XYZ file of C-alpha atoms in Angstrom:
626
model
C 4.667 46.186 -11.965
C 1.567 47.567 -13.073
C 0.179 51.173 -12.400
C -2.926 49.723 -10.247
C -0.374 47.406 -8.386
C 1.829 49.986 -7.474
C -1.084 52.348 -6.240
C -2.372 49.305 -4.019
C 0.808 48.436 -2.620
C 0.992 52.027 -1.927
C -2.635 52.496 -0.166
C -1.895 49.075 2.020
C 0.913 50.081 3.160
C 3.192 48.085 5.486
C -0.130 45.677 6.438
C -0.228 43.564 3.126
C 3.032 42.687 1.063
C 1.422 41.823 -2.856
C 3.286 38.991 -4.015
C 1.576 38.088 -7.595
C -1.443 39.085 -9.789
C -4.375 35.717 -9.596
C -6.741 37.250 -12.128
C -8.230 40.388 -13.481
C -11.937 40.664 -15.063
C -14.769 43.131 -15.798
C -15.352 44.149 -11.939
C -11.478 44.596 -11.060
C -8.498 42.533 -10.572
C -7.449 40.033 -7.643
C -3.702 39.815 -6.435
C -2.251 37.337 -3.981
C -0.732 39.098 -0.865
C 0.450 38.437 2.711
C -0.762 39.659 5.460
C 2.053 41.168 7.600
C 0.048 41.440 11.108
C -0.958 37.727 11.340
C 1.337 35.986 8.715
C -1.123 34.560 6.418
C -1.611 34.798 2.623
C -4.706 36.640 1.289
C -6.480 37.762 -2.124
C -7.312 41.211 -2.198
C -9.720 42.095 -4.974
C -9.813 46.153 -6.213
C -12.850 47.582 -7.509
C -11.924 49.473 -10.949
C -10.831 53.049 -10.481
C -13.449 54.391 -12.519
C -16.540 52.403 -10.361
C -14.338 53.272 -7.328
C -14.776 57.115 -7.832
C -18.619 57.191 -8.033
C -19.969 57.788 -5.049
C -23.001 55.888 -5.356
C -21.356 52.630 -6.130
C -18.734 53.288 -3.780
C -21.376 53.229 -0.751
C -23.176 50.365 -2.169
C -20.199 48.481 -2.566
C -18.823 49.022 0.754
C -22.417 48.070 2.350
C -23.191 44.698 0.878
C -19.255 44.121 0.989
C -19.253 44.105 4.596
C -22.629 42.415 4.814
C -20.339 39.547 3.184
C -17.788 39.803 5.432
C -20.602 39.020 7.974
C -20.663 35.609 7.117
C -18.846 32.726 8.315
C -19.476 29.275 6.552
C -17.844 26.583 5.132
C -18.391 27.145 1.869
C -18.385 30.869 1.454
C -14.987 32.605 1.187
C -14.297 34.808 3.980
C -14.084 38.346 3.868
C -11.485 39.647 6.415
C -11.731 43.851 5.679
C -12.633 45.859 3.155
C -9.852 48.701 2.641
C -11.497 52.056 1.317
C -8.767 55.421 0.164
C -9.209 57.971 -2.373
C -8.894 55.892 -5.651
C -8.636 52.506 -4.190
C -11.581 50.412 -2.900
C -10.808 47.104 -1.923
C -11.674 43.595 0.133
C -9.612 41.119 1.428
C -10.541 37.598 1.590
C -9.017 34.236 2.431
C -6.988 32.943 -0.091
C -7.596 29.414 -1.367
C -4.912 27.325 -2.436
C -6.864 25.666 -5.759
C -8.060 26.788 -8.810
C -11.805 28.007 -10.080
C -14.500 25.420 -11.268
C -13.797 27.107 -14.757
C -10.236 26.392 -14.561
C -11.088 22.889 -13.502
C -13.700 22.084 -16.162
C -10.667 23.548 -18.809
C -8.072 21.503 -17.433
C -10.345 18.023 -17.307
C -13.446 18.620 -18.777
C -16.688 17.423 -17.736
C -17.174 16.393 -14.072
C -18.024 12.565 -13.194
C -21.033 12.668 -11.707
C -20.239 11.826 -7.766
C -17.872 14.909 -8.166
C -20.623 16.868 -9.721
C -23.029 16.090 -7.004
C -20.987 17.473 -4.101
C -20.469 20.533 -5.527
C -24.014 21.015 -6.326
C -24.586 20.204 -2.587
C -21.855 22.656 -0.947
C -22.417 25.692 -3.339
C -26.245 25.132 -2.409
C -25.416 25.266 1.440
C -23.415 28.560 0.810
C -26.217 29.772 -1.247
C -29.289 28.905 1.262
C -27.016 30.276 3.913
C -26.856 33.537 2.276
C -30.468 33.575 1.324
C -31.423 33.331 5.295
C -29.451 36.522 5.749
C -31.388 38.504 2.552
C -28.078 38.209 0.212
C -28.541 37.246 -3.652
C -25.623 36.366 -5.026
C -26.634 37.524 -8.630
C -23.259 36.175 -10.370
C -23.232 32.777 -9.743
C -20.662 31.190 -13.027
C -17.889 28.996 -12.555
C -15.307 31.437 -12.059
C -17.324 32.595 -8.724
C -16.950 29.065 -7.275
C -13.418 27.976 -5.913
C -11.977 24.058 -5.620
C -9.821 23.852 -2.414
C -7.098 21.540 -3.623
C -6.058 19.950 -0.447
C -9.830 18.657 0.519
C -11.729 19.494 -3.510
C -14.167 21.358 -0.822
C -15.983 23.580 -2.997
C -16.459 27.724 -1.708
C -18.378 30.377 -3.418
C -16.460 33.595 -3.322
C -17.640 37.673 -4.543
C -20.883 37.451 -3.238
C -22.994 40.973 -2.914
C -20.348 42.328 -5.318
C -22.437 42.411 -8.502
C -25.063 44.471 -6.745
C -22.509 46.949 -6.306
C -24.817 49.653 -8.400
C -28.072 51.332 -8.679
C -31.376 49.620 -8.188
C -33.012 47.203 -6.060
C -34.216 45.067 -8.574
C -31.665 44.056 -11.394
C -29.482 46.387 -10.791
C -26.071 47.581 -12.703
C -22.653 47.463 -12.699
C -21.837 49.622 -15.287
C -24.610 52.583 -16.633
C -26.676 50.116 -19.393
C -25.457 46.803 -18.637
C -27.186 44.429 -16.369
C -25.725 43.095 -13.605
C -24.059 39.501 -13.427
C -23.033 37.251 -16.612
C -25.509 36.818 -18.945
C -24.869 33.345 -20.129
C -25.600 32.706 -16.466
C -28.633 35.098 -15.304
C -31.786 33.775 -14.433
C -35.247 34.719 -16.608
C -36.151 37.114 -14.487
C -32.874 38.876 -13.877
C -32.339 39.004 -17.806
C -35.834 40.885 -18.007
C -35.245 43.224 -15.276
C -38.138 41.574 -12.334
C -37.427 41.389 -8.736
C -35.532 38.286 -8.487
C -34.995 36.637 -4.988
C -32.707 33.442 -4.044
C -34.497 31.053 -6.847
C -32.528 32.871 -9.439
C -29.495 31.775 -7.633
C -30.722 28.224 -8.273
C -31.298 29.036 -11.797
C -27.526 30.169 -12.247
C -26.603 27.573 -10.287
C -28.299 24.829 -12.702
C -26.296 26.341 -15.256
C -23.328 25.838 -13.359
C -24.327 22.285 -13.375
C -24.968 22.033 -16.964
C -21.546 23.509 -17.993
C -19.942 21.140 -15.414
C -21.530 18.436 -16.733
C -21.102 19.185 -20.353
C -18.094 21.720 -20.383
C -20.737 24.206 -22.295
C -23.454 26.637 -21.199
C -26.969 25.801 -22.352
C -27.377 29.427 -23.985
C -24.711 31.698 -26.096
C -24.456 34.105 -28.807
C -22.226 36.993 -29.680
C -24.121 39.313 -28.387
C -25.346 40.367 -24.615
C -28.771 40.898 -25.967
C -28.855 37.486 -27.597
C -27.878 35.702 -25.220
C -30.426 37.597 -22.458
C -33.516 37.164 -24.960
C -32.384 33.548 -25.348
C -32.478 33.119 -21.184
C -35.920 34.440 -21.300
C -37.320 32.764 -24.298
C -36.113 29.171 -25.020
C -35.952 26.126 -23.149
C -32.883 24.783 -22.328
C -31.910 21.470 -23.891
C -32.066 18.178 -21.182
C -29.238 17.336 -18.940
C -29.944 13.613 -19.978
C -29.977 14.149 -24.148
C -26.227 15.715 -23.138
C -24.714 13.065 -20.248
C -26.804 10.014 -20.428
C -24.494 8.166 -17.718
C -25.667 11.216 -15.200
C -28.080 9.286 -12.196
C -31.553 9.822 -12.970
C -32.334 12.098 -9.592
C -29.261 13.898 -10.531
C -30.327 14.592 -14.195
C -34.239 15.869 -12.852
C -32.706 17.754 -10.318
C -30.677 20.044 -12.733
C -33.640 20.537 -14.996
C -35.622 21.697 -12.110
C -33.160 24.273 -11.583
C -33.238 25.410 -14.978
C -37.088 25.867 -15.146
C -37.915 29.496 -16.535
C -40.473 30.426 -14.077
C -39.044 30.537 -10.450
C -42.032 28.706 -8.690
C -41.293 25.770 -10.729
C -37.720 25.488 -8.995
C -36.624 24.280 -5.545
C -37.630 26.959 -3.112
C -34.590 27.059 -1.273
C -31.206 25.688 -1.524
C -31.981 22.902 1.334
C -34.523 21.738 -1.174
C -32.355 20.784 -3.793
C -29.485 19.373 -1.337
C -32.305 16.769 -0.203
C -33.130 16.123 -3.827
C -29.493 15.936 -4.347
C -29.316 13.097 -1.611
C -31.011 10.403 -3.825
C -28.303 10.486 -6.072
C -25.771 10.075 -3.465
C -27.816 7.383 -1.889
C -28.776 5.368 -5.235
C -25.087 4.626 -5.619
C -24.638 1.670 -4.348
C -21.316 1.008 -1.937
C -18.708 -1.748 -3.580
C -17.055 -3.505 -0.605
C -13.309 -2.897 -0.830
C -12.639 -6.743 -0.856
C -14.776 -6.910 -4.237
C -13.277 -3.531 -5.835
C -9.639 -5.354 -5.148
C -10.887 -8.698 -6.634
C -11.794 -6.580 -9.789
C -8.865 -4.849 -10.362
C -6.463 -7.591 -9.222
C -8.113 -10.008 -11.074
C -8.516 -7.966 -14.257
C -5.106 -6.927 -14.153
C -3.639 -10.822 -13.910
C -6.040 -11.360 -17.139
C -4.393 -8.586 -19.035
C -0.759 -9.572 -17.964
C -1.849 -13.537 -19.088
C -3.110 -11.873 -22.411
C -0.474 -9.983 -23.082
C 2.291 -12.923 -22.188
C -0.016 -15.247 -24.765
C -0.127 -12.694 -27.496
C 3.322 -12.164 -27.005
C 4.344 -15.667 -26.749
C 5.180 -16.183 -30.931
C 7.546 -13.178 -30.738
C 9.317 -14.688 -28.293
C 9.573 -17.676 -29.115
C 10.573 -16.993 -32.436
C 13.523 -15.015 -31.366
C 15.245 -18.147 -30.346
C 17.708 -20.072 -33.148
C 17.161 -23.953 -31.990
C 14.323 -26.210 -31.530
C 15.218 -27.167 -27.978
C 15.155 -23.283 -27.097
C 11.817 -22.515 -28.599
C 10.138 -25.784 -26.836
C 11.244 -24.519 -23.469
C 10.420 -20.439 -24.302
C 6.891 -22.414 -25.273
C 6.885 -23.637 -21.884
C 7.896 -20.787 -19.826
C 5.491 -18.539 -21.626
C 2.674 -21.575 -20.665
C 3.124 -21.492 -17.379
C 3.034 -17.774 -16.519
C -0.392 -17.943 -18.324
C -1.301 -20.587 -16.307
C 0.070 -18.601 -13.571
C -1.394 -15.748 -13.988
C -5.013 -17.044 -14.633
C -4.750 -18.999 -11.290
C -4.470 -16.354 -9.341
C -7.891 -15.251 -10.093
C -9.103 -18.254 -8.706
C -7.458 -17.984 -5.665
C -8.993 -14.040 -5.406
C -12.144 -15.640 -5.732
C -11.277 -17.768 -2.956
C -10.334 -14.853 -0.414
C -13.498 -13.342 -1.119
C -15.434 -16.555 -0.053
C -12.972 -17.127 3.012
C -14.042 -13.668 4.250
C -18.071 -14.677 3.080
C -18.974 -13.187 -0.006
C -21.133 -15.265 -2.374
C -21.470 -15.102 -6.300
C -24.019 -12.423 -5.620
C -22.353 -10.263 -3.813
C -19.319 -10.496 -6.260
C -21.859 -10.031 -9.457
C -23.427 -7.258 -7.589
C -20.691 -5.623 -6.918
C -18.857 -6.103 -10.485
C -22.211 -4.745 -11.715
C -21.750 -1.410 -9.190
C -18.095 -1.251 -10.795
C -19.714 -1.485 -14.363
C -21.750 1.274 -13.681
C -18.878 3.580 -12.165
C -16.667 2.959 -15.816
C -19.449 3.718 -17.730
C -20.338 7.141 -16.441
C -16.292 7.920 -16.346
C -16.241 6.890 -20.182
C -19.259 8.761 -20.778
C -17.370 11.767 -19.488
C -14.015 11.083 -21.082
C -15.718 11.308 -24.736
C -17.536 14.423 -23.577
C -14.212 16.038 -22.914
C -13.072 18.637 -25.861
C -11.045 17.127 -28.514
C -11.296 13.701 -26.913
C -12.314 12.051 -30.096
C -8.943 13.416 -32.311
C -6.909 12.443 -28.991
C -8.160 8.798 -29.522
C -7.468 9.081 -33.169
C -3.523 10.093 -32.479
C -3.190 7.826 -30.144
C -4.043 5.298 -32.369
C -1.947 6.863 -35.029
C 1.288 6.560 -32.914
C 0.790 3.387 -31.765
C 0.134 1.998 -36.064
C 3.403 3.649 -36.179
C 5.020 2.215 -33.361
C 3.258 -1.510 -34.368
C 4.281 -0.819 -37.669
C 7.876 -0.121 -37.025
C 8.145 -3.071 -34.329
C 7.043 -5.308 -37.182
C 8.990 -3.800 -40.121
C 12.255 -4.089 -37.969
C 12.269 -7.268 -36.687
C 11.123 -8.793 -40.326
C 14.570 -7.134 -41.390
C 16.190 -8.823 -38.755
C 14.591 -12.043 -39.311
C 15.770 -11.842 -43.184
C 19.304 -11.276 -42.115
C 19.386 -14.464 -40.174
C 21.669 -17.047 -41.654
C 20.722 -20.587 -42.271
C 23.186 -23.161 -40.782
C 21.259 -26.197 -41.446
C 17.425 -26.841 -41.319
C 15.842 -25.283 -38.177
C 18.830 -23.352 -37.123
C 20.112 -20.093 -37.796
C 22.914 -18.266 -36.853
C 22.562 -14.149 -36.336
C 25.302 -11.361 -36.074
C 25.328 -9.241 -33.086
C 23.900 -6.356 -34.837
C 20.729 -8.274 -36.433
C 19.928 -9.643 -32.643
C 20.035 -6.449 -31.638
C 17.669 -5.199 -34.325
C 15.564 -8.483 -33.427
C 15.179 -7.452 -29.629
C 14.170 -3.517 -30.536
C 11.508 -4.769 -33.133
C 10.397 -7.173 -30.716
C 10.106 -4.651 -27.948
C 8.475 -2.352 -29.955
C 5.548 -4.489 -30.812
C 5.096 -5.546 -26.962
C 5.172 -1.675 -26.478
C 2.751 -1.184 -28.799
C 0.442 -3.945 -27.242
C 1.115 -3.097 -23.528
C -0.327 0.046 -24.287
C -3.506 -0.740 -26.937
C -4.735 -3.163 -24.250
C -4.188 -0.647 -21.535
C -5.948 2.527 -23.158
C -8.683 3.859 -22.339
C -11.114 3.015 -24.595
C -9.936 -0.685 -25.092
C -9.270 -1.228 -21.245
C -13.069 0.306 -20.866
C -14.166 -2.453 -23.642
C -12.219 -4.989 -21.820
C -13.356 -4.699 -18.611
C -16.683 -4.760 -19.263
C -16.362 -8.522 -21.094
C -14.274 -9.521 -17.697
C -16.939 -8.067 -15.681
C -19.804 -10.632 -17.430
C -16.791 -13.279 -17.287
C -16.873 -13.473 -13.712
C -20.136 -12.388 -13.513
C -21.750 -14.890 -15.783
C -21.748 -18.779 -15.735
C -18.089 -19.159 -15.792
C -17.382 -16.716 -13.109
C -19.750 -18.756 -10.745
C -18.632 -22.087 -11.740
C -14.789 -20.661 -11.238
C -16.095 -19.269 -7.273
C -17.602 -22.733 -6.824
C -14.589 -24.090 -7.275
C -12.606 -22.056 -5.510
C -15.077 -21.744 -2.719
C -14.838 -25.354 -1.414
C -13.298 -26.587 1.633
C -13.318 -22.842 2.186
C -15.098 -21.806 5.707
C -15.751 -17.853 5.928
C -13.772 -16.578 8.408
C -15.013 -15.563 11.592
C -18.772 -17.461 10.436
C -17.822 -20.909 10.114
C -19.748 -23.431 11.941
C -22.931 -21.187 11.853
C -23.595 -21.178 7.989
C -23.593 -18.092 7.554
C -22.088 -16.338 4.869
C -21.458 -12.788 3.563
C -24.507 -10.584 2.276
C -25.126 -7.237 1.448
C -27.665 -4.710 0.189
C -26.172 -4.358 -3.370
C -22.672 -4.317 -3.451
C -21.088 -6.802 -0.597
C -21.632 -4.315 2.097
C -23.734 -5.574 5.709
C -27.290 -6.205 5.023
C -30.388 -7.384 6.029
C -29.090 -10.677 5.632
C -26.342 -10.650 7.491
C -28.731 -9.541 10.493
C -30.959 -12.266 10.128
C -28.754 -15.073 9.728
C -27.005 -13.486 13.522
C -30.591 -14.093 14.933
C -30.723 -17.366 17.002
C -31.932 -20.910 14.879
C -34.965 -20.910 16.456
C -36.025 -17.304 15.100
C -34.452 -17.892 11.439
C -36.358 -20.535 11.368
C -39.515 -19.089 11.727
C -38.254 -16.733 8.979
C -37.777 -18.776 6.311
C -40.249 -16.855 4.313
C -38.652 -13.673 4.923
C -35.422 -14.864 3.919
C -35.708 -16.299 1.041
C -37.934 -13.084 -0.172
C -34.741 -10.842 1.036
C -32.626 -12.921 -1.031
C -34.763 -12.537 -3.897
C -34.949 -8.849 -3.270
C -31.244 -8.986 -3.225
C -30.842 -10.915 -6.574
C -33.123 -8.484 -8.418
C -31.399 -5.500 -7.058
C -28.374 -6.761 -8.410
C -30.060 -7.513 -11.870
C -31.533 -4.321 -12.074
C -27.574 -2.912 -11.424
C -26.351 -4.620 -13.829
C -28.989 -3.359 -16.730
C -28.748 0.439 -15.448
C -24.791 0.086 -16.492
C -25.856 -1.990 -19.885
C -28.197 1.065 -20.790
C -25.864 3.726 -19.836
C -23.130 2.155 -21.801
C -26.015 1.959 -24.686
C -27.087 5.599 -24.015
C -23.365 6.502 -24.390
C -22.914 4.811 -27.534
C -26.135 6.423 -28.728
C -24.681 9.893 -28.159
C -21.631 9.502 -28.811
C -21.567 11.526 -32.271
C -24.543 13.298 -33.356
C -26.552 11.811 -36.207
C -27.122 13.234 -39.370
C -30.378 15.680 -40.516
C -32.072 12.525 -41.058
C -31.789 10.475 -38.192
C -31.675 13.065 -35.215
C -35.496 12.642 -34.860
C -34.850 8.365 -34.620
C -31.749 9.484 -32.184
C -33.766 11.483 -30.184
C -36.434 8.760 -29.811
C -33.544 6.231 -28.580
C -32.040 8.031 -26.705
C -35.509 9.549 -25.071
C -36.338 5.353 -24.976
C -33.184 4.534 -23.259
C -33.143 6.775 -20.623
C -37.131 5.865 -20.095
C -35.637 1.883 -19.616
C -33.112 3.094 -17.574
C -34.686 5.618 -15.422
C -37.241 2.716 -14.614
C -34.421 0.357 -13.504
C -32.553 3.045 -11.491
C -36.172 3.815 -9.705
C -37.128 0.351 -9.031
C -33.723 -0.486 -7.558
C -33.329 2.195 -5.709
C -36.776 1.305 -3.958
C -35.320 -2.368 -3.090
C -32.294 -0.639 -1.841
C -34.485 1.504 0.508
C -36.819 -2.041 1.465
C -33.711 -3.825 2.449
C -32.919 -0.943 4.486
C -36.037 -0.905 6.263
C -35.955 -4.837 6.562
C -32.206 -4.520 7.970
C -33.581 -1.948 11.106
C -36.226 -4.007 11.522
C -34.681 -7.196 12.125
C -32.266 -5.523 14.237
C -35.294 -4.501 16.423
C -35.881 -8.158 16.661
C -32.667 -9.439 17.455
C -33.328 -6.188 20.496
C -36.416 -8.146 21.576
C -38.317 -4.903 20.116
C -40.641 -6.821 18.140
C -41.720 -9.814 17.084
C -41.245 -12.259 13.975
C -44.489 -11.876 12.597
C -43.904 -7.924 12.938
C -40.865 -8.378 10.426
C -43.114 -10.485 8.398
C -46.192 -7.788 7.949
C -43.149 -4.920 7.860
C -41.885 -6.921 4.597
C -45.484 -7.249 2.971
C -45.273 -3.699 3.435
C -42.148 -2.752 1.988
C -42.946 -5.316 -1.065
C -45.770 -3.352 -1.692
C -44.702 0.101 -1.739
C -42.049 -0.971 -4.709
C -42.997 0.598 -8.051
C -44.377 -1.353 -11.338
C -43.023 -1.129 -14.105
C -39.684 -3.481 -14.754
C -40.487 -6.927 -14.351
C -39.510 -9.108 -11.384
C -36.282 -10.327 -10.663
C -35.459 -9.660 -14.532
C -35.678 -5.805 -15.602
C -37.826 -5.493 -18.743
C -36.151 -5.683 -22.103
C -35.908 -2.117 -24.269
């Protein structure tokens, strides 16, 4: 047990029972406890002896300390007392049952950018919370910001502790060195200015950018370094670094990291309603389609694997009549297999989905594996990972093959087309066999090939074949619950309700008289889904693009791609999203109708209106080629 331990354990008495040691740093160390009176565990963090004996810092720590434990939100750790004796200065705080956003970035990497999004949104509520009650954080960094386990609610924990020190406007925690972490301070805090709640925002961005990337934007070996380099140069675009990132999503973080504060979001409510878009432009996948994908994806794989399989099978067998019906088998559980995607495709139209919604949806699905390949490669050492992986399974392949060619030599020939084979050599037979399937099971099933694969069974049933295959396997099929009425499954983007499905409930008479309308909603629909499917086609490119940097050469032709791309792809992603938002204006308007709150020609003028707020730019119905 350490000295500082034992002198805690000492001061606390018989209140708190220390149990382990969570983490020490540069302003103390944290230990998890129990808290005898109400049976709870706690973290108690202690301020370094040598701060805790200066009687300036000791006042100022114990001030803004309990102005923290003041505050009660979600997202803000709790501060339940703050213990002060001779040597020992100390707070306790809930304890979270998790690990830090640094931890978690080390562990995974990179965070997918639905994941990244929520934090942003939650550590901005704790942050505008605390900015309404005139507290700067002034240390916002990863290992400030705590991931709950049991819910992955995100909580922001030590704030007012790096102002624990002289001055009111950067302030220190040790005599000469500036508060906070420097690969983390804002411009202004770096150079010493009054800095207010926007150069939260600023360390937040940064937050966001090693999230994203797993990096900080700034570094050096040196504190000055890296503090000239936070007040003089421009940190590099969120895009050039995670092309798959939503375009909103992407702006938003630059905003943040803007070196003069009036060129960031004022507050953090600002950027949480910036932040919305990019929750919003994701489109939802009806759980019916997202099944259909991986079911049906998964019977293609098993059918592959049984056909590539097939020869090694069939050639472990010694007569003719054996290896005609091993032929057979191995047929029909292709056939099998492949069938049952047909019959998916006809649950989905028995519960009213159309090709549209299924293509839409697929495309959704598309764009959700490119962003999580996109982060995979950005994790550290991902690229030698691949490379072993493909290492061990050569080997494996190689041995598979090697062994059962030995075995196959050993065979004995009886008489033309039969063979006879000892014990031992079948055994060697079914091992080499087994090690090749191996092999194969898991090629087809890593990552990078399952990504490459699943995107060609995506256009499969997406494409031509896909909607002859649901034409097929939609007839004679009635959607459930519509049939008789005609009526049949829409949805905004991804099979969810839409305006469709409202319009289509509205008596003959009044459909009728809508023709117009629907036939431009269904348009609407088909371009939204278009425009889906080319934002995941040019984040997959913009992936590729980035993938490995280019040489001295071609970085200036590699930025200009990749600057193109995500030009192409920030158009489709805008235009999209602004059909997403029409139908969504068109779907509450035609359920004022169907409430006798209007009238058709009301919905008609409301669509001319929502057709013409949609932005230029990508063509109609087809998004412009790149």
């Amino acid at each position: 047990m350490s000295e500082l331990r034992e002198e805690l354990q000492r001061a606390l008495d018989s209140r708190y029972a220390l149990e382990r040691e969570l983490g020490r740093g540069g302003m103390g160390a944290v230990f998890l406890a129990r808290d005898l009176t109400l049976d709870r565990p706690v973290a108690i963090k202690v301020l370094p002896p040598e701060l805790a004996v200066r009687a300036e810092l000791r006042e100022r720590f114990l001030r803004e300390t309990r102005t923290a434990a003041s505050f009660s939100h979600p997202n803000i750790v709790p501060v339940h007392a703050v213990e002060e004796h001779e040597a020992i200065l100390c707070f306790v705080m809930g304890y979270v049952e998790g690990e830090t956003l640094a931890q978690r970035i080390r562990r995974a990497g990179p965070l997918p950018a639905a994941e990244l999004v929520r934090l942003l949104q939650e550590v901005a509520w704790a942050l505008s919370y605390a900015h309404g009650r005139g507290t700067v954080h002034r240390d916002v960094k990863p290992d400030n910001i705590l991931i709950d386990r049991g819910t992955g609610r995100a909580m922001v924990t030590d704030f007012g502790i790096a102002r624990s020190s002289e001055g009111a406007a950067a302030g220190l925690t040790r005599v000469g060195e500036v508060v906070g972490t420097p690969q983390f301070m804002s411009p202004e805090q770096a150079s010493g200015d009054t800095i207010d709640g926007r150069s939260d925002l600023y360390s937040l961005g940064v937050v966001a950018f090693c999230a994203a990337t797993g990096r900080v934007p700034f570094d050096a070996e040196s504190t000055p370094a890296i503090l000239a380099m936070q007040i003089t140069r421009t940190p590099p675009s969120i895009a050039t670094e995670r092309p798959d990132l939503p375009a909103s999503l992407a702006a938003a973080i630059d905003r943040l990291l803007a070196k003069s504060p009036n060129d960031r979001f004022p507050n953090g409510e600002a950027l949480v309603e910036a932040l919305d878009a990019a929750r919003v432009s994701r489109p939802e996948i009806a759980p019916a389609i997202r099944l259909f994908q991986a079911k049906a994806n998964q019977f293609f794989k098993n059918a592959l694997m049984f056909a590539l399989a097939g020869p090694f099978i069939v050639a472990g067998a010694q007569y003719d009549g054996d290896r005609a019906v091993l032929r057979a088998i191995v047929a029909v559980v292709v056939v099998a297999l492949l069938l049952q995607i047909v019959v998916g495709m006809r649950q989905l139209a028995r519960q009213g989905f159309r090709h549209e919604n299924l293509r839409a949806g697929l495309a959704a699905i598309a764009t959700e594996g490119a962003e999580a390949r996109a982060q995979l490669r950005a994790a550290p050492n991902a690229r030698a990972l691949a490379w072993r992986r493909r290492v061990v399974l050569a080997l494996i392949a190689g041995s598979g093959m090697a062994i059962a060619h030995y075995a196959r030599s050993r065979r004995i020939e009886i008489s033309p087309g039969m063979y006879h084979s000892t014990p031992a050599t079948s055994r060697l037979a079914i091992v080499g066999i087994g090690l090749l399937v191996l092999a194969l099971v898991f090629a087809i099933a890593g990552s990078g090939a399952a990504g490459g694969l699943n995107r060609l069974l995506g256009m499969l049933w997406s494409g031509p074949i896909g909607r002859f295959l649901f034409a097929l396997a939609a007839r004679g099929a009635a959607p459930a619950g519509l049939a008789g009425r005609g009526a049949s499954r829409t949805g905004t983007l991804a099979g969810g309700r839409g305006p469709l499905d409202v319009l289509i409930s509205l008596p003959r008479p009044a459909r009728r008289e809508l023709s117009k309308v629907e036939a431009a909603l269904r348009a609407l629909e088909s371009e939204a889904a278009a425009l889906a499917a080319r934002e995941a086609q040019l984040s997959a490119t913009l992936a590729e693009a980035t993938a490995q940097p280019s040489g001295i050469h071609a970085a200036a032709a590699q930025q200009a791609l990749v600057a193109e791309l995500g030009g192409a792809r920030s158009a489709a992603s805008e235009r999209r999203e602004a059909i997403t938002a029409a139908l969504e204006r068109m779907r509450l308007h035609l359920l004022r109708l169907k409430s006798d709150l209007c009238t058709p020609a009301d919905v008609e003028r409301e669509l001319e209106v929502a057709r013409g707020s949609l932005p230029s730019g990508v063509a109609h119905g087809r998004p412009a080629p790149v």
